[in-house]
Amino acid sequence: MRKQRGLLIVLSGPSGVGKGTVRKELFSQPDTNYEYSISMTTRAPREGEVDEVDYFFKTRSEFEELIDQGQLLEYAEFVGNYYGTPLEYVNKMRDAGRDVFLEIEVQGAAQVRSKVPDGLFIFLAPPSLTELEDRLVGRGTESDEVIASRLAAARQELEMMNLYDYVVVNDEVEKACDRINAIIIAEHCKRERVEQRYLDMLKENA
Ligand SMILES: Nc1ncnc2c1ncn2[C@@H]1O[C@H](COP(=O)(O)OP(=O)(O)OP(=O)(O)O)[C@@H](O)[C@H]1O
Ligand SMILES: Nc1nc2c(ncn2[C@@H]2O[C@H](COP(=O)(O)O)[C@@H](O)[C@H]2O)c(=O)[nH]1
């Protein structure tokens, strides 16, 4: 069978739900078989964040140049900062047959959905809004004002979950990772079966 193009896996959900925590846990597992796409942002680095590891940190004018040059698969302005996915890296990896994992907010995920309809879209949901607030406050990385803006955005973002292929509740990190791994394996099996059925049909009609 010919080599398939890699799958684009999009993990999205409100700020503070645990996307980064779950993604880091997934990528720490020895059998993880996909590539993480590091995003561009105009947000200032948090303590301990490293350029080109956590994000490619950019000025607003550098980011706007990337937009103008068509170098982003998607981008969005979220609570005062730009965030975006480098297009070239995603294409290069997928063309090489590697699955690519994006961890992005919902406006960007909607753009990817329209450009890459065969992507796999997973919404990470909090067990409750109170727990979401506790997680954002507990992380201790944002001011009260920014936390309030992120929580206001979260209410709207939660309404978008029905546009996703799967919703995974992040009650416990390990369980959320197991669910995501199971979804990815099942999707691969399904897509291979669909392709095989198509190839069988071509053979029959030849
Ligand atoms: N299942 C969980 N149970 C309890 N705490 C969690 C869980 N998952 C993540 N957290 C905690 O919640 C906080 C927010 O997690 P994280 O930074 O991963 O969220 P995020 O969705 O990536 O946020 P953002 O979108 O703002 O980058 C962190 O302090 C993290 O340790
Ligand atoms: N649309 C995009 N959203 C992104 C991207 N990279 C990260 N994000 C999301 O932005 C918010 C805020 O992130 P933070 O690091 O400041 O807490 C969060 O939901 C991220 O998942 C991206 O490339 N495009």
XYZ file of C-alpha atoms and ligand atoms in Angstrom, residues 13-22 46 55 103 131 135-136 138-139 150 170-173, ligand 1:
54
model
C -10.129 23.652 24.442
C -10.301 26.567 26.865
C -7.294 28.149 28.502
C -6.356 26.314 31.695
C -8.126 23.052 30.881
C -4.770 21.261 30.750
C -3.914 21.053 27.035
C -0.220 21.727 27.637
C -0.047 19.338 30.578
C -1.737 16.546 28.625
C 6.643 33.015 31.101
C 7.052 28.813 21.393
C -2.259 22.379 20.633
C -12.347 23.406 38.290
C -6.623 25.433 37.457
C -6.068 28.872 35.877
C -3.560 27.636 40.588
C -1.136 27.867 37.646
C -9.554 33.875 29.697
C -9.513 16.116 31.466
C -10.453 14.868 34.909
C -7.114 13.097 35.402
C -4.132 13.658 33.122
N -6.245 16.727 35.096
C -5.802 17.730 35.840
N -6.105 17.792 37.147
C -5.667 18.823 37.922
N -4.905 19.846 37.469
C -4.586 19.834 36.160
C -5.004 18.786 35.284
N -4.530 19.070 34.045
C -3.836 20.220 34.139
N -3.867 20.682 35.399
C -3.262 21.938 35.912
O -4.038 23.001 35.394
C -3.209 24.129 35.108
C -3.428 24.540 33.633
O -2.889 23.518 32.813
P -2.218 23.852 31.407
O -1.268 24.987 31.548
O -1.713 22.573 30.865
O -3.520 24.326 30.602
P -3.666 24.802 29.097
O -4.997 24.344 28.617
O -2.480 24.414 28.307
O -3.669 26.358 29.293
P -3.420 27.507 28.194
O -4.411 27.279 27.126
O -3.654 28.766 28.974
O -2.010 27.382 27.712
C -1.785 23.718 35.416
O -1.406 24.235 36.669
C -1.835 22.189 35.426
O -0.892 21.632 36.305
